[in-house]
mmCIF file of N, CA and C in Angstrom:
data_model
loop_
_atom_site.group_PDB
_atom_site.id
_atom_site.type_symbol
_atom_site.label_atom_id
_atom_site.label_comp_id
_atom_site.label_asym_id
_atom_site.label_seq_id
_atom_site.Cartn_x
_atom_site.Cartn_y
_atom_site.Cartn_z
ATOM 1 N N UNK J 1 0.844 -1.179 0.000
ATOM 2 C CA UNK J 1 0.000 0.000 0.000
ATOM 3 C C UNK J 1 0.888 1.240 0.000
ATOM 4 N N UNK J 2 0.551 2.207 -0.814
ATOM 5 C CA UNK J 2 1.360 3.421 -0.917
ATOM 6 C C UNK J 2 0.956 4.431 0.141
ATOM 7 N N UNK J 3 1.818 5.415 0.333
ATOM 8 C CA UNK J 3 1.529 6.493 1.271
ATOM 9 C C UNK J 3 0.261 7.236 0.866
ATOM 10 N N UNK J 4 0.053 7.448 -0.427
ATOM 11 C CA UNK J 4 -1.149 8.134 -0.912
ATOM 12 C C UNK J 4 -2.412 7.379 -0.527
ATOM 13 N N UNK J 5 -2.337 6.056 -0.510
ATOM 14 C CA UNK J 5 -3.504 5.265 -0.113
ATOM 15 C C UNK J 5 -3.791 5.392 1.374
ATOM 16 N N UNK J 6 -2.786 5.679 2.166
ATOM 17 C CA UNK J 6 -2.959 5.865 3.601
ATOM 18 C C UNK J 6 -3.497 7.247 3.947
ATOM 19 N N UNK J 7 -3.351 8.200 3.049
ATOM 20 C CA UNK J 7 -3.749 9.589 3.323
ATOM 21 C C UNK J 7 -4.649 10.128 2.221
ATOM 22 N N UNK J 8 -5.771 9.463 1.925
ATOM 23 C CA UNK J 8 -6.602 9.881 0.796
ATOM 24 C C UNK J 8 -7.304 11.217 0.984
ATOM 25 N N UNK J 9 -7.442 11.696 2.219
ATOM 26 C CA UNK J 9 -8.185 12.929 2.467
ATOM 27 C C UNK J 9 -7.322 14.181 2.503
ATOM 28 N N UNK J 10 -6.010 14.025 2.313
ATOM 29 C CA UNK J 10 -5.144 15.190 2.318
ATOM 30 C C UNK J 10 -5.392 16.021 1.061
ATOM 31 N N UNK J 11 -5.410 17.340 1.206
ATOM 32 C CA UNK J 11 -5.639 18.172 0.015
ATOM 33 C C UNK J 11 -4.439 18.124 -0.922
ATOM 34 N N UNK J 12 -4.707 18.325 -2.180
ATOM 35 C CA UNK J 12 -3.638 18.437 -3.156
ATOM 36 C C UNK J 12 -3.074 19.841 -3.027
ATOM 37 N N UNK J 13 -1.796 19.946 -2.799
ATOM 38 C CA UNK J 13 -1.165 21.245 -2.588
ATOM 39 C C UNK J 13 -0.061 21.459 -3.615
ATOM 40 N N UNK J 14 0.258 22.695 -3.822
ATOM 41 C CA UNK J 14 1.380 23.043 -4.672
ATOM 42 C C UNK J 14 2.532 23.423 -3.763
ATOM 43 N N UNK J 15 3.666 22.835 -3.980
ATOM 44 C CA UNK J 15 4.862 23.167 -3.217
ATOM 45 C C UNK J 15 5.850 23.818 -4.159
ATOM 46 N N UNK J 16 6.399 24.928 -3.728
ATOM 47 C CA UNK J 16 7.371 25.646 -4.548
ATOM 48 C C UNK J 16 8.681 25.709 -3.779
ATOM 49 N N UNK J 17 9.765 25.369 -4.436
ATOM 50 C CA UNK J 17 11.071 25.446 -3.791
ATOM 51 C C UNK J 17 11.376 26.900 -3.490
ATOM 52 N N UNK J 18 11.769 27.188 -2.264
ATOM 53 C CA UNK J 18 12.102 28.545 -1.847
ATOM 54 C C UNK J 18 13.618 28.772 -1.868
ATOM 55 N N UNK J 19 14.356 27.821 -1.316
ATOM 56 C CA UNK J 19 15.813 27.919 -1.287
ATOM 57 C C UNK J 19 16.388 26.532 -1.039
ATOM 58 N N UNK J 20 17.652 26.398 -1.343
ATOM 59 C CA UNK J 20 18.382 25.199 -0.987
ATOM 60 C C UNK J 20 19.813 25.606 -0.654
ATOM 61 N N UNK J 21 20.445 24.809 0.185
ATOM 62 C CA UNK J 21 21.817 25.084 0.591
ATOM 63 C C UNK J 21 22.770 24.372 -0.362
ATOM 64 N N UNK J 22 23.789 25.088 -0.781
ATOM 65 C CA UNK J 22 24.849 24.522 -1.618
ATOM 66 C C UNK J 22 26.132 24.600 -0.800
ATOM 67 N N UNK J 23 26.692 23.433 -0.490
ATOM 68 C CA UNK J 23 27.940 23.406 0.265
ATOM 69 C C UNK J 23 29.100 23.801 -0.636
ATOM 70 N N UNK J 24 30.007 24.583 -0.087
ATOM 71 C CA UNK J 24 31.157 25.063 -0.837
ATOM 72 C C UNK J 24 32.358 25.179 0.090
ATOM 73 N N UNK J 25 33.542 24.929 -0.438
ATOM 74 C CA UNK J 25 34.751 25.111 0.364
ATOM 75 C C UNK J 25 35.068 26.599 0.526
ATOM 76 N N UNK J 26 34.620 27.415 -0.409
ATOM 77 C CA UNK J 26 34.756 28.873 -0.342
ATOM 78 C C UNK J 26 33.450 29.457 -0.888
ATOM 79 N N UNK J 27 32.563 29.872 0.017
ATOM 80 C CA UNK J 27 31.230 30.304 -0.417
ATOM 81 C C UNK J 27 31.279 31.502 -1.354
ATOM 82 N N UNK J 28 32.194 32.418 -1.109
ATOM 83 C CA UNK J 28 32.302 33.610 -1.964
ATOM 84 C C UNK J 28 32.716 33.232 -3.383
ATOM 85 N N UNK J 29 33.735 32.409 -3.483
ATOM 86 C CA UNK J 29 34.216 31.975 -4.794
ATOM 87 C C UNK J 29 33.120 31.246 -5.570
ATOM 88 N N UNK J 30 32.458 30.310 -4.919
ATOM 89 C CA UNK J 30 31.444 29.505 -5.601
ATOM 90 C C UNK J 30 30.213 30.325 -5.969
ATOM 91 N N UNK J 31 29.759 31.181 -5.070
ATOM 92 C CA UNK J 31 28.584 32.018 -5.363
ATOM 93 C C UNK J 31 28.892 32.979 -6.506
ATOM 94 N N UNK J 32 30.057 33.598 -6.467
ATOM 95 C CA UNK J 32 30.431 34.528 -7.538
ATOM 96 C C UNK J 32 30.608 33.807 -8.873
ATOM 97 N N UNK J 33 31.143 32.600 -8.838
ATOM 98 C CA UNK J 33 31.302 31.817 -10.061
ATOM 99 C C UNK J 33 29.946 31.597 -10.724
ATOM 100 N N UNK J 34 28.998 31.055 -9.973
ATOM 101 C CA UNK J 34 27.695 30.759 -10.566
ATOM 102 C C UNK J 34 26.983 32.038 -11.004
ATOM 103 N N UNK J 35 27.027 33.062 -10.172
ATOM 104 C CA UNK J 35 26.380 34.323 -10.534
ATOM 105 C C UNK J 35 26.983 34.885 -11.816
ATOM 106 N N UNK J 36 28.275 34.791 -11.968
ATOM 107 C CA UNK J 36 28.930 35.278 -13.185
ATOM 108 C C UNK J 36 28.457 34.501 -14.410
ATOM 109 N N UNK J 37 28.448 33.182 -14.320
ATOM 110 C CA UNK J 37 28.035 32.355 -15.459
ATOM 111 C C UNK J 37 26.591 32.652 -15.848
ATOM 112 N N UNK J 38 25.708 32.749 -14.857
ATOM 113 C CA UNK J 38 24.287 32.941 -15.143
ATOM 114 C C UNK J 38 23.902 34.402 -15.389
ATOM 115 N N UNK J 39 24.834 35.325 -15.158
ATOM 116 C CA UNK J 39 24.523 36.743 -15.336
ATOM 117 C C UNK J 39 23.675 37.296 -14.203
ATOM 118 N N UNK J 40 23.914 36.806 -12.986
ATOM 119 C CA UNK J 40 23.163 37.227 -11.800
ATOM 120 C C UNK J 40 24.085 37.946 -10.827
ATOM 121 N N UNK J 41 23.536 38.324 -9.690
ATOM 122 C CA UNK J 41 24.325 38.974 -8.642
ATOM 123 C C UNK J 41 24.285 38.143 -7.369
ATOM 124 N N UNK J 42 25.357 38.225 -6.613
ATOM 125 C CA UNK J 42 25.399 37.612 -5.295
ATOM 126 C C UNK J 42 24.754 38.591 -4.325
ATOM 127 N N UNK J 43 23.836 38.103 -3.509
ATOM 128 C CA UNK J 43 23.139 38.961 -2.544
ATOM 129 C C UNK J 43 23.979 39.129 -1.278
ATOM 130 N N UNK J 44 23.497 39.980 -0.385
ATOM 131 C CA UNK J 44 24.173 40.204 0.899
ATOM 132 C C UNK J 44 24.117 38.926 1.733
ATOM 133 N N UNK J 45 25.144 38.681 2.536
ATOM 134 C CA UNK J 45 25.131 37.492 3.392
ATOM 135 C C UNK J 45 23.892 37.470 4.289
ATOM 136 N N UNK J 46 23.408 36.278 4.549
ATOM 137 C CA UNK J 46 22.274 36.052 5.431
ATOM 138 C C UNK J 46 22.713 35.007 6.436
ATOM 139 N N UNK J 47 23.146 35.467 7.611
ATOM 140 C CA UNK J 47 23.745 34.553 8.574
ATOM 141 C C UNK J 47 24.973 33.920 7.957
ATOM 142 N N UNK J 48 25.096 32.588 8.029
ATOM 143 C CA UNK J 48 26.259 31.918 7.440
ATOM 144 C C UNK J 48 26.124 31.668 5.935
ATOM 145 N N UNK J 49 25.040 32.132 5.348
ATOM 146 C CA UNK J 49 24.755 31.849 3.946
ATOM 147 C C UNK J 49 25.073 33.030 3.048
ATOM 148 N N UNK J 50 25.483 32.714 1.833
ATOM 149 C CA UNK J 50 25.696 33.722 0.804
ATOM 150 C C UNK J 50 24.765 33.368 -0.355
ATOM 151 N N UNK J 51 23.648 34.095 -0.485
ATOM 152 C CA UNK J 51 22.630 33.713 -1.473
ATOM 153 C C UNK J 51 22.908 34.220 -2.882
ATOM 154 N N UNK J 52 22.494 33.397 -3.826
ATOM 155 C CA UNK J 52 22.399 33.798 -5.224
ATOM 156 C C UNK J 52 20.916 33.686 -5.559
ATOM 157 N N UNK J 53 20.297 34.828 -5.838
ATOM 158 C CA UNK J 53 18.876 34.883 -6.159
ATOM 159 C C UNK J 53 18.709 34.535 -7.629
ATOM 160 N N UNK J 54 17.947 33.484 -7.906
ATOM 161 C CA UNK J 54 17.782 33.019 -9.280
ATOM 162 C C UNK J 54 16.729 33.804 -10.048
ATOM 163 N N UNK J 55 16.016 34.716 -9.375
ATOM 164 C CA UNK J 55 15.064 35.573 -10.060
ATOM 165 C C UNK J 55 13.674 34.989 -10.190
ATOM 166 N N UNK J 56 13.453 33.795 -9.675
ATOM 167 C CA UNK J 56 12.135 33.179 -9.740
ATOM 168 C C UNK J 56 11.605 32.837 -8.349
ATOM 169 N N UNK J 57 12.115 33.551 -7.345
ATOM 170 C CA UNK J 57 11.701 33.301 -5.976
ATOM 171 C C UNK J 57 12.523 32.240 -5.271
ATOM 172 N N UNK J 58 13.528 31.695 -5.940
ATOM 173 C CA UNK J 58 14.374 30.653 -5.362
ATOM 174 C C UNK J 58 15.781 31.207 -5.178
ATOM 175 N N UNK J 59 16.394 30.880 -4.049
ATOM 176 C CA UNK J 59 17.796 31.243 -3.852
ATOM 177 C C UNK J 59 18.617 29.983 -3.612
ATOM 178 N N UNK J 60 19.856 30.043 -4.088
ATOM 179 C CA UNK J 60 20.857 29.056 -3.709
ATOM 180 C C UNK J 60 21.662 29.708 -2.599
ATOM 181 N N UNK J 61 21.627 29.114 -1.432
ATOM 182 C CA UNK J 61 22.307 29.671 -0.271
ATOM 183 C C UNK J 61 23.622 28.938 -0.062
ATOM 184 N N UNK J 62 24.709 29.567 -0.480
ATOM 185 C CA UNK J 62 26.026 28.958 -0.353
ATOM 186 C C UNK J 62 26.468 28.962 1.106
ATOM 187 N N UNK J 63 26.888 27.804 1.565
ATOM 188 C CA UNK J 63 27.307 27.605 2.948
ATOM 189 C C UNK J 63 28.706 27.022 2.930
ATOM 190 N N UNK J 64 29.611 27.679 3.633
ATOM 191 C CA UNK J 64 31.003 27.249 3.633
ATOM 192 C C UNK J 64 31.199 26.063 4.558
ATOM 193 N N UNK J 65 31.820 25.041 3.995
ATOM 194 C CA UNK J 65 32.058 23.799 4.727
ATOM 195 C C UNK J 65 33.490 23.387 4.447
ATOM 196 N N UNK J 66 34.381 23.665 5.385
ATOM 197 C CA UNK J 66 35.806 23.412 5.152
ATOM 198 C C UNK J 66 36.336 22.202 5.901
ATOM 199 N N UNK J 67 35.565 21.654 6.819
ATOM 200 C CA UNK J 67 36.075 20.587 7.672
ATOM 201 C C UNK J 67 35.920 19.187 7.091
ATOM 202 N N UNK J 68 35.267 19.064 5.948
ATOM 203 C CA UNK J 68 35.120 17.762 5.293
ATOM 204 C C UNK J 68 34.928 17.974 3.798
ATOM 205 N N UNK J 69 35.153 16.928 3.021
ATOM 206 C CA UNK J 69 35.014 17.075 1.562
ATOM 207 C C UNK J 69 33.582 17.435 1.164
ATOM 208 N N UNK J 70 33.468 18.166 0.072
ATOM 209 C CA UNK J 70 32.171 18.532 -0.476
ATOM 210 C C UNK J 70 31.663 17.357 -1.320
ATOM 211 N N UNK J 71 30.452 16.928 -1.060
ATOM 212 C CA UNK J 71 29.822 15.879 -1.870
ATOM 213 C C UNK J 71 29.169 16.562 -3.067
ATOM 214 N N UNK J 72 29.676 16.324 -4.289
ATOM 215 C CA UNK J 72 29.116 16.997 -5.460
ATOM 216 C C UNK J 72 27.642 16.646 -5.681
ATOM 217 N N UNK J 73 26.878 17.650 -6.056
ATOM 218 C CA UNK J 73 25.458 17.513 -6.367
ATOM 219 C C UNK J 73 25.239 17.990 -7.801
ATOM 220 N N UNK J 74 24.009 17.845 -8.269
ATOM 221 C CA UNK J 74 23.633 18.322 -9.602
ATOM 222 C C UNK J 74 22.602 19.429 -9.453
ATOM 223 N N UNK J 75 22.833 20.531 -10.138
ATOM 224 C CA UNK J 75 21.898 21.663 -10.146
ATOM 225 C C UNK J 75 21.641 22.027 -11.601
ATOM 226 N N UNK J 76 20.366 22.081 -11.988
ATOM 227 C CA UNK J 76 19.997 22.386 -13.374
ATOM 228 C C UNK J 76 19.218 23.693 -13.403
ATOM 229 N N UNK J 77 19.546 24.537 -14.375
ATOM 230 C CA UNK J 77 18.943 25.859 -14.487
ATOM 231 C C UNK J 77 18.292 26.023 -15.854
ATOM 232 N N UNK J 78 17.007 26.314 -15.842
ATOM 233 C CA UNK J 78 16.292 26.633 -17.067
ATOM 234 C C UNK J 78 16.581 28.100 -17.360
ATOM 235 N N UNK J 79 17.199 28.366 -18.501
ATOM 236 C CA UNK J 79 17.649 29.721 -18.828
ATOM 237 C C UNK J 79 17.016 30.174 -20.139
ATOM 238 N N UNK J 80 16.874 31.486 -20.319
ATOM 239 C CA UNK J 80 16.314 31.979 -21.579
ATOM 240 C C UNK J 80 17.229 31.651 -22.755
ATOM 241 N N UNK J 81 16.631 31.218 -23.848
ATOM 242 C CA UNK J 81 17.399 30.856 -25.035
ATOM 243 C C UNK J 81 18.293 32.008 -25.494
ATOM 244 N N UNK J 82 17.776 33.236 -25.414
ATOM 245 C CA UNK J 82 18.551 34.389 -25.895
ATOM 246 C C UNK J 82 19.754 34.711 -25.002
ATOM 247 N N UNK J 83 19.853 34.097 -23.818
ATOM 248 C CA UNK J 83 21.003 34.321 -22.936
ATOM 249 C C UNK J 83 21.985 33.149 -22.917
ATOM 250 N N UNK J 84 21.600 32.052 -23.543
ATOM 251 C CA UNK J 84 22.422 30.838 -23.507
ATOM 252 C C UNK J 84 23.818 31.068 -24.078
ATOM 253 N N UNK J 85 23.905 31.686 -25.263
ATOM 254 C CA UNK J 85 25.218 31.906 -25.883
ATOM 255 C C UNK J 85 26.123 32.772 -25.008
ATOM 256 N N UNK J 86 25.550 33.757 -24.336
ATOM 257 C CA UNK J 86 26.346 34.612 -23.442
ATOM 258 C C UNK J 86 26.874 33.802 -22.261
ATOM 259 N N UNK J 87 26.089 32.862 -21.764
ATOM 260 C CA UNK J 87 26.541 32.011 -20.658
ATOM 261 C C UNK J 87 27.678 31.106 -21.109
ATOM 262 N N UNK J 88 27.561 30.545 -22.308
ATOM 263 C CA UNK J 88 28.646 29.724 -22.852
ATOM 264 C C UNK J 88 29.900 30.580 -23.027
ATOM 265 N N UNK J 89 29.741 31.789 -23.505
ATOM 266 C CA UNK J 89 30.887 32.694 -23.681
ATOM 267 C C UNK J 89 31.538 33.015 -22.340
ATOM 268 N N UNK J 90 30.733 33.179 -21.292
ATOM 269 C CA UNK J 90 31.313 33.454 -19.963
ATOM 270 C C UNK J 90 32.068 32.238 -19.450
ATOM 271 N N UNK J 91 31.550 31.032 -19.694
ATOM 272 C CA UNK J 91 32.291 29.825 -19.310
ATOM 273 C C UNK J 91 33.635 29.778 -20.034
ATOM 274 N N UNK J 92 33.618 30.058 -21.324
ATOM 275 C CA UNK J 92 34.860 30.059 -22.096
ATOM 276 C C UNK J 92 35.833 31.114 -21.579
ATOM 277 N N UNK J 93 35.331 32.311 -21.258
ATOM 278 C CA UNK J 93 36.194 33.377 -20.745
ATOM 279 C C UNK J 93 36.811 32.995 -19.404
ATOM 280 N N UNK J 94 36.074 32.205 -18.619
ATOM 281 C CA UNK J 94 36.590 31.749 -17.326
ATOM 282 C C UNK J 94 37.516 30.539 -17.464
ATOM 283 N N UNK J 95 37.628 30.006 -18.677
ATOM 284 C CA UNK J 95 38.460 28.830 -18.894
ATOM 285 C C UNK J 95 37.821 27.545 -18.387
ATOM 286 N N UNK J 96 36.494 27.522 -18.312
ATOM 287 C CA UNK J 96 35.764 26.361 -17.802
ATOM 288 C C UNK J 96 35.263 25.532 -18.986
ATOM 289 N N UNK J 97 35.581 24.260 -18.979
ATOM 290 C CA UNK J 97 35.112 23.361 -20.033
ATOM 291 C C UNK J 97 33.649 23.023 -19.791
ATOM 292 N N UNK J 98 32.855 23.081 -20.842
ATOM 293 C CA UNK J 98 31.457 22.667 -20.767
ATOM 294 C C UNK J 98 31.289 21.439 -21.655
ATOM 295 N N UNK J 99 30.229 20.716 -21.410
ATOM 296 C CA UNK J 99 30.013 19.430 -22.067
ATOM 297 C C UNK J 99 28.563 19.310 -22.511
ATOM 298 N N UNK J 100 28.332 18.478 -23.537
ATOM 299 C CA UNK J 100 26.978 18.240 -24.018
ATOM 300 C C UNK J 100 26.245 17.197 -23.168
ATOM 301 N N UNK J 101 26.974 16.490 -22.321
ATOM 302 C CA UNK J 101 26.380 15.382 -21.579
ATOM 303 C C UNK J 101 26.756 15.436 -20.106
ATOM 304 N N UNK J 102 25.926 14.832 -19.248
ATOM 305 C CA UNK J 102 26.182 14.894 -17.811
ATOM 306 C C UNK J 102 27.406 14.122 -17.342
ATOM 307 N N UNK J 103 27.883 13.187 -18.156
ATOM 308 C CA UNK J 103 29.082 12.423 -17.775
ATOM 309 C C UNK J 103 30.369 13.100 -18.225
ATOM 310 N N UNK J 104 30.218 14.242 -18.880
ATOM 311 C CA UNK J 104 31.355 15.053 -19.320
ATOM 312 C C UNK J 104 32.260 14.300 -20.297
ATOM 313 N N UNK J 105 31.648 13.686 -21.308
ATOM 314 C CA UNK J 105 32.442 12.984 -22.319
ATOM 315 C C UNK J 105 32.471 13.725 -23.650
ATOM 316 N N UNK J 106 31.687 14.807 -23.778
ATOM 317 C CA UNK J 106 31.635 15.558 -25.033
ATOM 318 C C UNK J 106 32.025 17.020 -24.779
ATOM 319 N N UNK J 107 33.333 17.288 -24.575
ATOM 320 C CA UNK J 107 33.767 18.641 -24.230
ATOM 321 C C UNK J 107 33.567 19.639 -25.366
ATOM 322 N N UNK J 108 33.251 20.879 -24.968
ATOM 323 C CA UNK J 108 33.125 21.967 -25.930
ATOM 324 C C UNK J 108 31.906 21.879 -26.818
ATOM 325 N N UNK J 109 30.954 21.047 -26.443
ATOM 326 C CA UNK J 109 29.749 20.876 -27.248
ATOM 327 C C UNK J 109 28.519 21.138 -26.397
ATOM 328 N N UNK J 110 27.426 21.496 -27.037
ATOM 329 C CA UNK J 110 26.134 21.644 -26.362
ATOM 330 C C UNK J 110 25.194 20.594 -26.923
ATOM 331 N N UNK J 111 24.144 20.284 -26.175
ATOM 332 C CA UNK J 111 23.164 19.315 -26.651
ATOM 333 C C UNK J 111 21.935 20.034 -27.196
ATOM 334 N N UNK J 112 21.043 19.265 -27.805
ATOM 335 C CA UNK J 112 19.806 19.838 -28.356
ATOM 336 C C UNK J 112 18.585 19.075 -27.841
ATOM 337 N N UNK J 113 18.638 18.710 -26.565
ATOM 338 C CA UNK J 113 17.555 17.934 -25.971
ATOM 339 C C UNK J 113 16.248 18.716 -25.940
ATOM 340 N N UNK J 114 15.171 18.028 -26.237
ATOM 341 C CA UNK J 114 13.812 18.561 -26.129
ATOM 342 C C UNK J 114 13.593 19.827 -26.946
ATOM 343 N N UNK J 115 14.349 19.963 -28.032
ATOM 344 C CA UNK J 115 14.181 21.115 -28.906
ATOM 345 C C UNK J 115 14.874 22.374 -28.430
ATOM 346 N N UNK J 116 15.681 22.268 -27.399
ATOM 347 C CA UNK J 116 16.421 23.421 -26.885
ATOM 348 C C UNK J 116 17.916 23.159 -26.943
ATOM 349 N N UNK J 117 18.645 23.888 -26.133
ATOM 350 C CA UNK J 117 20.100 23.690 -26.033
ATOM 351 C C UNK J 117 20.464 23.523 -24.573
ATOM 352 N N UNK J 118 21.521 22.788 -24.321
ATOM 353 C CA UNK J 118 21.953 22.578 -22.951
ATOM 354 C C UNK J 118 23.429 22.278 -22.868
ATOM 355 N N UNK J 119 23.980 22.485 -21.674
ATOM 356 C CA UNK J 119 25.389 22.192 -21.429
ATOM 357 C C UNK J 119 25.589 21.937 -19.939
ATOM 358 N N UNK J 120 26.625 21.172 -19.637
ATOM 359 C CA UNK J 120 26.996 20.830 -18.264
ATOM 360 C C UNK J 120 28.398 21.358 -17.997
ATOM 361 N N UNK J 121 28.651 21.730 -16.749
ATOM 362 C CA UNK J 121 29.978 22.201 -16.351
ATOM 363 C C UNK J 121 30.118 22.035 -14.849
ATOM 364 N N UNK J 122 31.357 21.965 -14.393
ATOM 365 C CA UNK J 122 31.621 21.857 -12.960
ATOM 366 C C UNK J 122 31.823 23.230 -12.351
ATOM 367 N N UNK J 123 31.336 23.393 -11.115
ATOM 368 C CA UNK J 123 31.647 24.606 -10.354
ATOM 369 C C UNK J 123 32.957 24.365 -9.603
ATOM 370 N N UNK J 124 33.453 25.340 -8.838
ATOM 371 C CA UNK J 124 34.753 25.167 -8.173
ATOM 372 C C UNK J 124 34.849 23.962 -7.233
ATOM 373 N N UNK J 125 33.712 23.471 -6.717
ATOM 374 C CA UNK J 125 33.738 22.310 -5.817
ATOM 375 C C UNK J 125 33.306 21.022 -6.493
ATOM 376 N N UNK J 126 33.143 21.041 -7.800
ATOM 377 C CA UNK J 126 32.791 19.832 -8.520
ATOM 378 C C UNK J 126 31.303 19.558 -8.633
ATOM 379 N N UNK J 127 30.460 20.504 -8.213
ATOM 380 C CA UNK J 127 29.028 20.327 -8.441
ATOM 381 C C UNK J 127 28.790 20.332 -9.947
ATOM 382 N N UNK J 128 27.968 19.402 -10.424
ATOM 383 C CA UNK J 128 27.684 19.283 -11.850
ATOM 384 C C UNK J 128 26.525 20.221 -12.184
ATOM 385 N N UNK J 129 26.843 21.355 -12.748
ATOM 386 C CA UNK J 129 25.854 22.372 -13.095
ATOM 387 C C UNK J 129 25.369 22.151 -14.522
ATOM 388 N N UNK J 130 24.112 22.484 -14.746
ATOM 389 C CA UNK J 130 23.526 22.337 -16.082
ATOM 390 C C UNK J 130 22.740 23.593 -16.426
ATOM 391 N N UNK J 131 22.924 24.065 -17.641
ATOM 392 C CA UNK J 131 22.067 25.119 -18.174
ATOM 393 C C UNK J 131 21.313 24.532 -19.349
ATOM 394 N N UNK J 132 20.015 24.855 -19.440
ATOM 395 C CA UNK J 132 19.202 24.313 -20.510
ATOM 396 C C UNK J 132 18.124 25.317 -20.872
ATOM 397 N N UNK J 133 17.752 25.323 -22.131
ATOM 398 C CA UNK J 133 16.767 26.312 -22.603
ATOM 399 C C UNK J 133 15.354 25.744 -22.711
ATOM 400 N N UNK J 134 15.205 24.441 -22.581
ATOM 401 C CA UNK J 134 13.884 23.803 -22.591
ATOM 402 C C UNK J 134 13.835 22.804 -21.435
ATOM 403 N N UNK J 135 12.714 22.757 -20.732
ATOM 404 C CA UNK J 135 12.610 21.761 -19.641
ATOM 405 C C UNK J 135 12.536 20.351 -20.205
ATOM 406 N N UNK J 136 12.937 19.407 -19.396
ATOM 407 C CA UNK J 136 12.861 18.006 -19.805
ATOM 408 C C UNK J 136 11.401 17.610 -19.984
ATOM 409 N N UNK J 137 11.131 16.822 -20.982
ATOM 410 C CA UNK J 137 9.794 16.269 -21.196
ATOM 411 C C UNK J 137 9.652 15.074 -20.269
ATOM 412 N N UNK J 138 8.750 15.150 -19.348
ATOM 413 C CA UNK J 138 8.572 14.082 -18.372
ATOM 414 C C UNK J 138 7.357 13.244 -18.744
ATOM 415 N N UNK J 139 7.457 11.920 -18.487
ATOM 416 C CA UNK J 139 6.317 11.047 -18.815
ATOM 417 C C UNK J 139 5.098 11.339 -17.951
#
């Protein structure tokens, strides 16, 4: 029996991501890196966090973690098609290799998934970042 079968009277709700924490060995470096690539700004510190406001009500709150290794995560960003080339150019200017695939086997290439364009790249701590101009088609 599924959880939904145990709770049939719960209302259907919409949940929107507000923020998430991104661990970094140097929060300033990592926040500025992503903000530069995406063409955004780093916000003022909020306690131990350094936020990057994504412009859709969601922030990535960079948190410095120096006492243990950073476990790489994947973060995907839906970006406007007209800004994609500028983001690729900023990656190139920073000397960052981008890839057409998440396993990083096709360097210097972009993909054309779902009728859009996309690319993957690592941030300073090895998080696998993705920019894409069309959302994934889900079953």
